[in-house]
mmCIF file of C-alpha atoms and ligand atoms in Angstrom:
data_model
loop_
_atom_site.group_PDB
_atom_site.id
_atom_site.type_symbol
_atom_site.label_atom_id
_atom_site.label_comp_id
_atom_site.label_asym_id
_atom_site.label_seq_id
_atom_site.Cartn_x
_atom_site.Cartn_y
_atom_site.Cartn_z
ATOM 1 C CA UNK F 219 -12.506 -9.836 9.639
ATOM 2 C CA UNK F 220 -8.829 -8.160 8.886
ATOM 3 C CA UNK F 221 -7.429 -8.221 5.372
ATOM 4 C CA UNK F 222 -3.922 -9.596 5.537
ATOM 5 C CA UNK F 223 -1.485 -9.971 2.704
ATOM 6 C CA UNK F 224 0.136 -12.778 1.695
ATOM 7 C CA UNK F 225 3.260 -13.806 -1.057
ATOM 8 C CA UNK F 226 1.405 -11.302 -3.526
ATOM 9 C CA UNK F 227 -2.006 -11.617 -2.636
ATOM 10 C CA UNK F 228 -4.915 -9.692 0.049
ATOM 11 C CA UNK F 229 -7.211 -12.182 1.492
ATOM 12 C CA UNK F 230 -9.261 -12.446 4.355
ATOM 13 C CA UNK F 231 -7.004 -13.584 7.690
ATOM 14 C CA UNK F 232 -9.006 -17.087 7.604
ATOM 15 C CA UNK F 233 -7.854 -17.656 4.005
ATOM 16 C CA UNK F 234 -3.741 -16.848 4.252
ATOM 17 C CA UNK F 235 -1.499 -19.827 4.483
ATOM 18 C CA UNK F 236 1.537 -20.284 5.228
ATOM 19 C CA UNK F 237 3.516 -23.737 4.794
ATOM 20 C CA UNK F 238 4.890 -26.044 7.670
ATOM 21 C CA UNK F 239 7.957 -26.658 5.727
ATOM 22 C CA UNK F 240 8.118 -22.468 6.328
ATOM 23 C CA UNK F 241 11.697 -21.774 7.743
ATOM 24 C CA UNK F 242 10.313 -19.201 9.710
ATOM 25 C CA UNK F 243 8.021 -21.413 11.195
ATOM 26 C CA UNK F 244 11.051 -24.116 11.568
ATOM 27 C CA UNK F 245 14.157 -22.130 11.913
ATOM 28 C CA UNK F 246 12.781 -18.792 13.444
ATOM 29 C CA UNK F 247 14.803 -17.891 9.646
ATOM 30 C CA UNK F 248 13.325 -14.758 9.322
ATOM 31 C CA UNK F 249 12.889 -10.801 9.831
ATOM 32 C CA UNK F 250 10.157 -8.890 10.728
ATOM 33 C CA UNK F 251 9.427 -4.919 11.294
ATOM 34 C CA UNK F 252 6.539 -3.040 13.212
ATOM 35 C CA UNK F 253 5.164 0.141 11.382
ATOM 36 C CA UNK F 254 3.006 2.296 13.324
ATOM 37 C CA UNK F 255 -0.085 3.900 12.055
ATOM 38 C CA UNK F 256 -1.399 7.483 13.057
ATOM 39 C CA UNK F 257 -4.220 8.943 11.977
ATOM 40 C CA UNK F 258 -4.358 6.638 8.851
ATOM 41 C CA UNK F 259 -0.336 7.162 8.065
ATOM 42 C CA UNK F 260 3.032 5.323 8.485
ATOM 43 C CA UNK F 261 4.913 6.708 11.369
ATOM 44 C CA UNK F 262 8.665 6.456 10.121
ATOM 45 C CA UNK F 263 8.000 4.347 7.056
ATOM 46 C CA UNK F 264 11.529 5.133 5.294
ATOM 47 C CA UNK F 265 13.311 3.879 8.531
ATOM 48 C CA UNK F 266 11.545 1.257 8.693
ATOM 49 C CA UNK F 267 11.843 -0.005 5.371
ATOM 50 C CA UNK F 268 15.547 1.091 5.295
ATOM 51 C CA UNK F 269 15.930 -1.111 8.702
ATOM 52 C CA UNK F 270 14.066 -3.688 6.901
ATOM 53 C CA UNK F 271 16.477 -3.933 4.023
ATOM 54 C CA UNK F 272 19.394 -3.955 6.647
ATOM 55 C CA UNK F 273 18.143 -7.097 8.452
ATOM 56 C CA UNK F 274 17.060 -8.876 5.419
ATOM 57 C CA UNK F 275 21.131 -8.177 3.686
ATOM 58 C CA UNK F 276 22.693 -9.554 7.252
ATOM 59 C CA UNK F 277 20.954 -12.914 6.394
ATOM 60 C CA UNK F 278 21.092 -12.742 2.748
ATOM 61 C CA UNK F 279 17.210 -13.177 2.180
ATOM 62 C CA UNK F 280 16.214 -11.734 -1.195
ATOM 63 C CA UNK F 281 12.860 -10.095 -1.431
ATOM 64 C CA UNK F 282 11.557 -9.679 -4.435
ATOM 65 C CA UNK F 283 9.766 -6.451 -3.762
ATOM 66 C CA UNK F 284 10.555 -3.116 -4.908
ATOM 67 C CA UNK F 285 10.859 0.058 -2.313
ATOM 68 C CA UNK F 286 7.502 1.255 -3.631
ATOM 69 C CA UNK F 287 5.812 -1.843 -3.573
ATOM 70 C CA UNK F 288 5.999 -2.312 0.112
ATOM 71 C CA UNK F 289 5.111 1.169 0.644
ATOM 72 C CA UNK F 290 1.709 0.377 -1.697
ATOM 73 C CA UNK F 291 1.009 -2.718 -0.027
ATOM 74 C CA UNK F 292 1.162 -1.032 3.521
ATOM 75 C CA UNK F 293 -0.872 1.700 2.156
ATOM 76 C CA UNK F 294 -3.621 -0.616 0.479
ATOM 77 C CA UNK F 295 -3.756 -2.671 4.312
ATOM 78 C CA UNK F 296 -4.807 0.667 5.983
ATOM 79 C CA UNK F 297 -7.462 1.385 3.403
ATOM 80 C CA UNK F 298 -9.050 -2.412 3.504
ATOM 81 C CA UNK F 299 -8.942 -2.289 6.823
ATOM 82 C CA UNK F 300 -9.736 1.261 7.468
ATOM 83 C CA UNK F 301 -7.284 1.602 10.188
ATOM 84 C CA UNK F 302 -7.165 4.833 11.697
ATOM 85 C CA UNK F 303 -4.800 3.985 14.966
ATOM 86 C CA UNK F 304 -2.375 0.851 15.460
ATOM 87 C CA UNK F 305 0.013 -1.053 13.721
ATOM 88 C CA UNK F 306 1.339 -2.988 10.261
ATOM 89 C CA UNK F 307 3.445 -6.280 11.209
ATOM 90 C CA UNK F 308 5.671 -7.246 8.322
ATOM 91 C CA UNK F 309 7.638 -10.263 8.126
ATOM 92 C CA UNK F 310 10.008 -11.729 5.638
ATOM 93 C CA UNK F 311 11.103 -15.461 5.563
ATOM 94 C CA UNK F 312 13.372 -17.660 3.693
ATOM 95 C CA UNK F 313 10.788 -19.531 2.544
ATOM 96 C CA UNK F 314 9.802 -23.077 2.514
ATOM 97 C CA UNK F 315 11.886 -25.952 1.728
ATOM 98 C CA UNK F 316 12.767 -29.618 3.175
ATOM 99 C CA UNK F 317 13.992 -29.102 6.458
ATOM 100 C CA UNK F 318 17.988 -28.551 6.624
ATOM 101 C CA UNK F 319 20.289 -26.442 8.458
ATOM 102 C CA UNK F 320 22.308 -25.543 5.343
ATOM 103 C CA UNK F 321 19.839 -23.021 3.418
ATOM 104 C CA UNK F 322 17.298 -23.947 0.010
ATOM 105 C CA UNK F 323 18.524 -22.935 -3.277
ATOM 106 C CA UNK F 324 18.746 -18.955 -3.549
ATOM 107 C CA UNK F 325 15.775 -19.167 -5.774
ATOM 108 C CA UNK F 326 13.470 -20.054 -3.459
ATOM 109 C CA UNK F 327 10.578 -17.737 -3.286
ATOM 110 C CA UNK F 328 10.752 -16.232 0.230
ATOM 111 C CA UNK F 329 7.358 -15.990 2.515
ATOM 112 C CA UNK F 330 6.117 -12.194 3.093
ATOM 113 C CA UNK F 331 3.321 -11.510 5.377
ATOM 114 C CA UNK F 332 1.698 -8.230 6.040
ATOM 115 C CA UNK F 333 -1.292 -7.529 8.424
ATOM 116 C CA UNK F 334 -2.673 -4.591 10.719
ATOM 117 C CA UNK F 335 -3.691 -4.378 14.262
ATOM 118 C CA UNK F 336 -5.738 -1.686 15.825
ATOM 119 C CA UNK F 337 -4.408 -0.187 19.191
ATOM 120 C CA UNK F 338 -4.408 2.975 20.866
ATOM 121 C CA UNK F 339 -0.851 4.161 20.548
ATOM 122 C CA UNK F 340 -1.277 7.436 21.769
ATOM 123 C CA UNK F 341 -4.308 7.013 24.824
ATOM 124 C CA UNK F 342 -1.903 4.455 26.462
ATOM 125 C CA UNK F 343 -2.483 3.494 29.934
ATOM 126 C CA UNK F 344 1.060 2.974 30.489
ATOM 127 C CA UNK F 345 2.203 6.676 29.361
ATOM 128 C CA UNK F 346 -0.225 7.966 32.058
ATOM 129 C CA UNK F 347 1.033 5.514 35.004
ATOM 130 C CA UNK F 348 4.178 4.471 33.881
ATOM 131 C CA UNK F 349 5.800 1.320 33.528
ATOM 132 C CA UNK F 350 7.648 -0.943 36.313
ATOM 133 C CA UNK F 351 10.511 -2.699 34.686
ATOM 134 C CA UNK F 352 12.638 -5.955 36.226
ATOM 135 C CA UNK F 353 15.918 -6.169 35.041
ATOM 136 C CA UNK F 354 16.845 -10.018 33.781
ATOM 137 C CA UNK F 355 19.949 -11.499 32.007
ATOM 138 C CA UNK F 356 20.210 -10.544 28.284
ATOM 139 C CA UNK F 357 20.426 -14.303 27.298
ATOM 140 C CA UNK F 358 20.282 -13.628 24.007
ATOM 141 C CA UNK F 359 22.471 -14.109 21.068
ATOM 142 C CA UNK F 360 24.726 -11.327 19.479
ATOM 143 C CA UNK F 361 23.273 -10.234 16.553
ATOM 144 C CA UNK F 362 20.345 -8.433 18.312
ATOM 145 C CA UNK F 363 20.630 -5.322 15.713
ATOM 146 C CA UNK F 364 19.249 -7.797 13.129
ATOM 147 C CA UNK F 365 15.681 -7.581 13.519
ATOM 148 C CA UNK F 366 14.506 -11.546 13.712
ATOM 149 C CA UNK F 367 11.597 -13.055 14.414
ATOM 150 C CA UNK F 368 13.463 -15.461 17.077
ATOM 151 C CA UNK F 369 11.575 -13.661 20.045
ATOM 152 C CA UNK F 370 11.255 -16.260 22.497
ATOM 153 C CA UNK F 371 14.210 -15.475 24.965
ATOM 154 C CA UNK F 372 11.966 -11.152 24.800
ATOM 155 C CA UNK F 373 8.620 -12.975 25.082
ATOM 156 C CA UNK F 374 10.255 -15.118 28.510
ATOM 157 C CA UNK F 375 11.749 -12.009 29.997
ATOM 158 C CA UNK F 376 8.381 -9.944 29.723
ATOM 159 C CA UNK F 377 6.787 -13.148 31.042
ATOM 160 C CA UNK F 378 9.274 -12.899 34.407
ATOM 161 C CA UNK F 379 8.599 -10.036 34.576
ATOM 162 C CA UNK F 380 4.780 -10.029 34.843
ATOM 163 C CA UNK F 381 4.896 -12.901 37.706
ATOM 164 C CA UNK F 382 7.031 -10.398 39.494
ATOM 165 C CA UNK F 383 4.058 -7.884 39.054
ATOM 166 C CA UNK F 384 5.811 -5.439 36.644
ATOM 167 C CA UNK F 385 5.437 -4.295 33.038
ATOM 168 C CA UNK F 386 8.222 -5.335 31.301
ATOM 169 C CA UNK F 387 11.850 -6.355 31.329
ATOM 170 C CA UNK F 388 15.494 -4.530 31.034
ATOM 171 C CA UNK F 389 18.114 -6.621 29.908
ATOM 172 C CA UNK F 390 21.320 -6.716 31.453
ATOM 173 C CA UNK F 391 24.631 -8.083 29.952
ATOM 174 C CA UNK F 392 27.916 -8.160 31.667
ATOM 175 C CA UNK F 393 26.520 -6.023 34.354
ATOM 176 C CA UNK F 394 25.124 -2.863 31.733
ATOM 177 C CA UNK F 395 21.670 -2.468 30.408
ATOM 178 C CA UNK F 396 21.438 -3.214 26.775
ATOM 179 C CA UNK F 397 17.987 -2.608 26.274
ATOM 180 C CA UNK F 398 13.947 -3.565 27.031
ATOM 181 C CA UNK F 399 12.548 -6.668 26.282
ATOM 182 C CA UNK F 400 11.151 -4.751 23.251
ATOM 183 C CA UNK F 401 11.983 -1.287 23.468
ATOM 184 C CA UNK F 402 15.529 0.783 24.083
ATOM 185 C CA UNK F 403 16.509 2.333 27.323
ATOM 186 C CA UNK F 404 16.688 5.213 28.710
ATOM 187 C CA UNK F 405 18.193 7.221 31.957
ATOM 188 C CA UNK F 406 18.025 11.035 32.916
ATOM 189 C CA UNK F 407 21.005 11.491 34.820
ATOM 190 C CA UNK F 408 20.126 14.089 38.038
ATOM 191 C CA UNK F 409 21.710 16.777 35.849
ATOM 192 C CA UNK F 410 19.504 16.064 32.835
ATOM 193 C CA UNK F 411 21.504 14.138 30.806
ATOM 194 C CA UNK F 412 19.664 11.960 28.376
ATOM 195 C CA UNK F 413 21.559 8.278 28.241
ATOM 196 C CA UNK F 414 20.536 5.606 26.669
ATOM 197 C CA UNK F 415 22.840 2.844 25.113
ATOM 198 C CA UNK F 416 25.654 2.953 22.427
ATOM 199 C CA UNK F 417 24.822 1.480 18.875
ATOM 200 C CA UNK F 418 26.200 -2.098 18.716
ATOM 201 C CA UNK F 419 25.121 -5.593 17.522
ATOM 202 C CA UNK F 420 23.918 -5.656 20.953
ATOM 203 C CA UNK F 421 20.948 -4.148 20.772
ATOM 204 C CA UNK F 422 18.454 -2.760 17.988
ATOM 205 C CA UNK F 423 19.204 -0.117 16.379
ATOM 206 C CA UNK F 424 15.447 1.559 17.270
ATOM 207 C CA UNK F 425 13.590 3.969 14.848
ATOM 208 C CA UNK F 426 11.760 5.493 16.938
ATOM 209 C CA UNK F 427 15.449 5.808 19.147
ATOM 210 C CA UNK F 428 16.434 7.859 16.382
ATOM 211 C CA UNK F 429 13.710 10.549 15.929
ATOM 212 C CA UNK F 430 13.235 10.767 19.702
ATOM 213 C CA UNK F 431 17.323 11.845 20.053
ATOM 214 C CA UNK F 432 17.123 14.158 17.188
ATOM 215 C CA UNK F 433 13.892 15.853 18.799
ATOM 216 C CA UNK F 434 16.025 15.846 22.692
ATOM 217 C CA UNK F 435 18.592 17.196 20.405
ATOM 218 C CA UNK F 436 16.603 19.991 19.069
ATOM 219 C CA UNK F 437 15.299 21.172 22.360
ATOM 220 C CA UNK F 438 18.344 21.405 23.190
ATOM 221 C CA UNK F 439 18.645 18.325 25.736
ATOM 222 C CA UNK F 440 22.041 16.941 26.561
ATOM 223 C CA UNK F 441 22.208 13.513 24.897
ATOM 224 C CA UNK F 442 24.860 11.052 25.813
ATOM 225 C CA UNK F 443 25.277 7.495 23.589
ATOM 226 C CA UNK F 444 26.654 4.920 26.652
ATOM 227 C CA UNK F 445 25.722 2.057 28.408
ATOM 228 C CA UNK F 446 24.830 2.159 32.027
ATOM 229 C CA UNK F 447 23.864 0.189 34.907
ATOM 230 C CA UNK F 448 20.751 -1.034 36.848
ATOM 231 C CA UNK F 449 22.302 0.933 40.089
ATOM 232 C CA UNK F 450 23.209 4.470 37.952
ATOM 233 C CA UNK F 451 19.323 3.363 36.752
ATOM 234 C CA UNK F 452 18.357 3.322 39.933
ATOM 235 C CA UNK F 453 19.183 6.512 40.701
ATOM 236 C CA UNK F 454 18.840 8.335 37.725
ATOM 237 C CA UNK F 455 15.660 11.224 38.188
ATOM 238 C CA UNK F 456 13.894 9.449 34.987
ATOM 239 C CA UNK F 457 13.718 6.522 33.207
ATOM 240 C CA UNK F 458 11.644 5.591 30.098
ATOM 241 C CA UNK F 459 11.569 3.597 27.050
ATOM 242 C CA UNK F 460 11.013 3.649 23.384
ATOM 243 C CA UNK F 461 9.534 1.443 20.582
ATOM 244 C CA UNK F 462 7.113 1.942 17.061
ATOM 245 C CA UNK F 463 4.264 0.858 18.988
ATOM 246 C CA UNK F 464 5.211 2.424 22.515
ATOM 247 C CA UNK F 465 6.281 5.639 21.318
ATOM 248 C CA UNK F 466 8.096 7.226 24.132
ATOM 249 C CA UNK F 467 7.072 5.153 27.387
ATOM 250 C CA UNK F 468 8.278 6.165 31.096
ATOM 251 C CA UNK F 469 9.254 3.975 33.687
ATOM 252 C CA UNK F 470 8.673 4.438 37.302
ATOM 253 C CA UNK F 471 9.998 2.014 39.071
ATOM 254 C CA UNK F 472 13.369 -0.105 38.901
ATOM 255 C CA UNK F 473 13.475 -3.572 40.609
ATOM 256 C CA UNK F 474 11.125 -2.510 43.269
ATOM 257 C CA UNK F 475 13.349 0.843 43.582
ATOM 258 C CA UNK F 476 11.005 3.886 42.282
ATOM 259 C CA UNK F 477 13.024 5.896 40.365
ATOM 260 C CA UNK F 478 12.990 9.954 40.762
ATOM 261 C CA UNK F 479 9.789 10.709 42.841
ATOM 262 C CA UNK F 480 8.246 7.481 41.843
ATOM 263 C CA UNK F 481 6.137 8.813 39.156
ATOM 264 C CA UNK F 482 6.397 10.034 35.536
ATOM 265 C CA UNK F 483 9.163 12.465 34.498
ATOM 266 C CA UNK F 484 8.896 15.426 32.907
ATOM 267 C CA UNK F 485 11.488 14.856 29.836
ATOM 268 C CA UNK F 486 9.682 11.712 29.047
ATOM 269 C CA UNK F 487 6.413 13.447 29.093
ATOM 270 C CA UNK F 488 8.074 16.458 27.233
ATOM 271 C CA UNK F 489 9.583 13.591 24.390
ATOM 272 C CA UNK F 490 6.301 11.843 23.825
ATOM 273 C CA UNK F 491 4.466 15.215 23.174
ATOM 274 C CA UNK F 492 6.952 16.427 20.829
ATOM 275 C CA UNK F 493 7.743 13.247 19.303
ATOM 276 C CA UNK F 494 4.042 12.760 18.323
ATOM 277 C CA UNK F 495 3.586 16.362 16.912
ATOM 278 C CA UNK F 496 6.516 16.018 15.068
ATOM 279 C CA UNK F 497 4.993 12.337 13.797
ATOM 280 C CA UNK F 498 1.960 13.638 13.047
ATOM 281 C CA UNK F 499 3.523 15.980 10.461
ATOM 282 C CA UNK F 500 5.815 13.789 8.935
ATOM 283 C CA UNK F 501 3.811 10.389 8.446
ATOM 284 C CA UNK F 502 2.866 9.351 5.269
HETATM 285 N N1 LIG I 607 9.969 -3.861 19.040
HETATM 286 N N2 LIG I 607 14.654 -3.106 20.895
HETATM 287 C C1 LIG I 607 13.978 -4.240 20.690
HETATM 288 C C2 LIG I 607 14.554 -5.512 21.210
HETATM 289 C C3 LIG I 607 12.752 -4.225 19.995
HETATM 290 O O1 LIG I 607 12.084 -5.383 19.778
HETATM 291 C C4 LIG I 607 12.232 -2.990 19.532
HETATM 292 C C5 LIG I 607 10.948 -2.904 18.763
HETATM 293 C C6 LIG I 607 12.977 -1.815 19.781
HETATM 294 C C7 LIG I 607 12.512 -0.463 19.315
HETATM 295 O O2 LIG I 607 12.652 -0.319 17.918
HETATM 296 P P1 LIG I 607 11.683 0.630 17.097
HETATM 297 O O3 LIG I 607 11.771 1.984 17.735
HETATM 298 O O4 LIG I 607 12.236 0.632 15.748
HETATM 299 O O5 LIG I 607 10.301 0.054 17.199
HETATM 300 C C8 LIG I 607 14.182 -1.915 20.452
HETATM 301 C C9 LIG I 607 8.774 -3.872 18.242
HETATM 302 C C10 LIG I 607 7.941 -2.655 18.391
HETATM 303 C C11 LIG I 607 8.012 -5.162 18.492
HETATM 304 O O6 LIG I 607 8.672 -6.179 18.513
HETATM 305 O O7 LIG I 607 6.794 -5.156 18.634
#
């Protein structure tokens, strides 16, 4: 049985509650972030925590934990649970109060919950094959940089997309790709440019997005911040994705449309190898 943590406290996952009256639970009023671990270390903490902070100001939610704190409590959920390869899930809530729109007093304590799950990031089926994507409407709302836990409209779209006998979804919004159902996007034009979507409220501002365009950037790939369509997707000689728990991710195939020779690019396969090495020797 895991070890989770809860408002201040590690118990076993059959002991940690959580109220109804949570606004989380009621309101979706709350943020979350996905930490992967690698051979027993945080992949990324410091962006994550910094994104973290981010979310939680956009929504005015105070937590009342200190930078090192969180990094402790991470660190003391890989030793109890002697995870060696996965994840840490982290959410923050407003708390629990009597149900109302308007929010609880700003002294309300707010709900944190921290617990791990094993999973092989890096012997993925997925990186081998490569994923089939679907594009679908982005029906979501427009603060999407804000990393909430309101992930029905993501969960739907990766649901369409499995009856359609793919992997995962690529939203669409006013005819450009803003991102995956839980991942960012990503083209390589025929002359091996690397696109993948501008920073906006429209989409998240990914961590692993970052390190994987400063590592293009320092092999000396052409990287170009801009949105693009399913069609220039279509036809683009790669496509692939990228996420904390997917690392980098190809895709294959396009709405039925396989995309370059129909199986898994080289840049994408070049990313993921570098971006674990250089992962690998900068986890903590
Ligand atoms: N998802 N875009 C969306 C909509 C996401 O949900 C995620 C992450 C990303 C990639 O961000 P990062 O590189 O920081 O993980 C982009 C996480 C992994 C999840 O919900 O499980």
């Amino acid at each position: 049985m895991r070890t989770v943590y809860v408002n201040g406290e590690f118990v076993p996952e059959d002991e940690a509650k959580v109220s109804i009256f949570d606004r989380g639970f009621l309101f979706a009023d709350g943020v979350y972030e996905v930490t992967t671990v690698l051979d027993r270390k945080l992949v990324d903490f410091f962006g994550h925590r910094a994104r973290l902070r981010r979310s939680l100001g956009e929504l005015n939610i105070v937590l009342d934990l200190t930078d090192e704190q969180l990094l402790d409590i991470h660190r003391q959920l890989i030793a109890a649970n002697d995870l060696d390869e996965g994840i840490i899930y982290l959410q923050v809530t407003r708390g629990a109060a009597d149900r109302d729109f308007v929010f609880p007093p700003e002294d309300t304590p707010v709900t944190t919950v921290l617990f791990t799950q094993a999973y092989s990031v890096i012997d993925n089926p997925l990186a081998q094959r490569g994923a089939k994507v679907v594009s679908v409407d982005d029906k979501r709302w427009s603060r999407c940089d804000i990393k909430t836990v309101q992930l029905l409209y993501p969960s739907l779209a990766k649901m369409e997309a499995r009856s359609k006998g793919a992997d995962d979804a690529w939203l669409v919004r006013d005819g450009l790709v803003t991102e995956g159902s839980s991942n960012n996007a990503y083209i390589v034009t025929r002359d091996g440019t690397i696109v993948t979507r501008d920073l906006s409220n429209l989409i998240l501002h990914g961590i692993t997005r970052r390190a994987v365009l400063e590592c293009a950037r320092n092999l000396q790939m052409k990287v170009e911040e801009r949105p693009f369509t399913i069609e220039e997707a279509q036809g683009a000689r790669e496509a692939f994705s990228t996420s904390a728990s997917g690392f980098v991710s190809p895709v294959v195939q396009i709405d039925g449309k396989p995309i370059g020779d129909g199986s898994v690019g080289s840049v994408a396969r070049q990313l993921r190898e570098v971006y674990i090495a250089e992962m690998r020797k900068s986890a903590i």
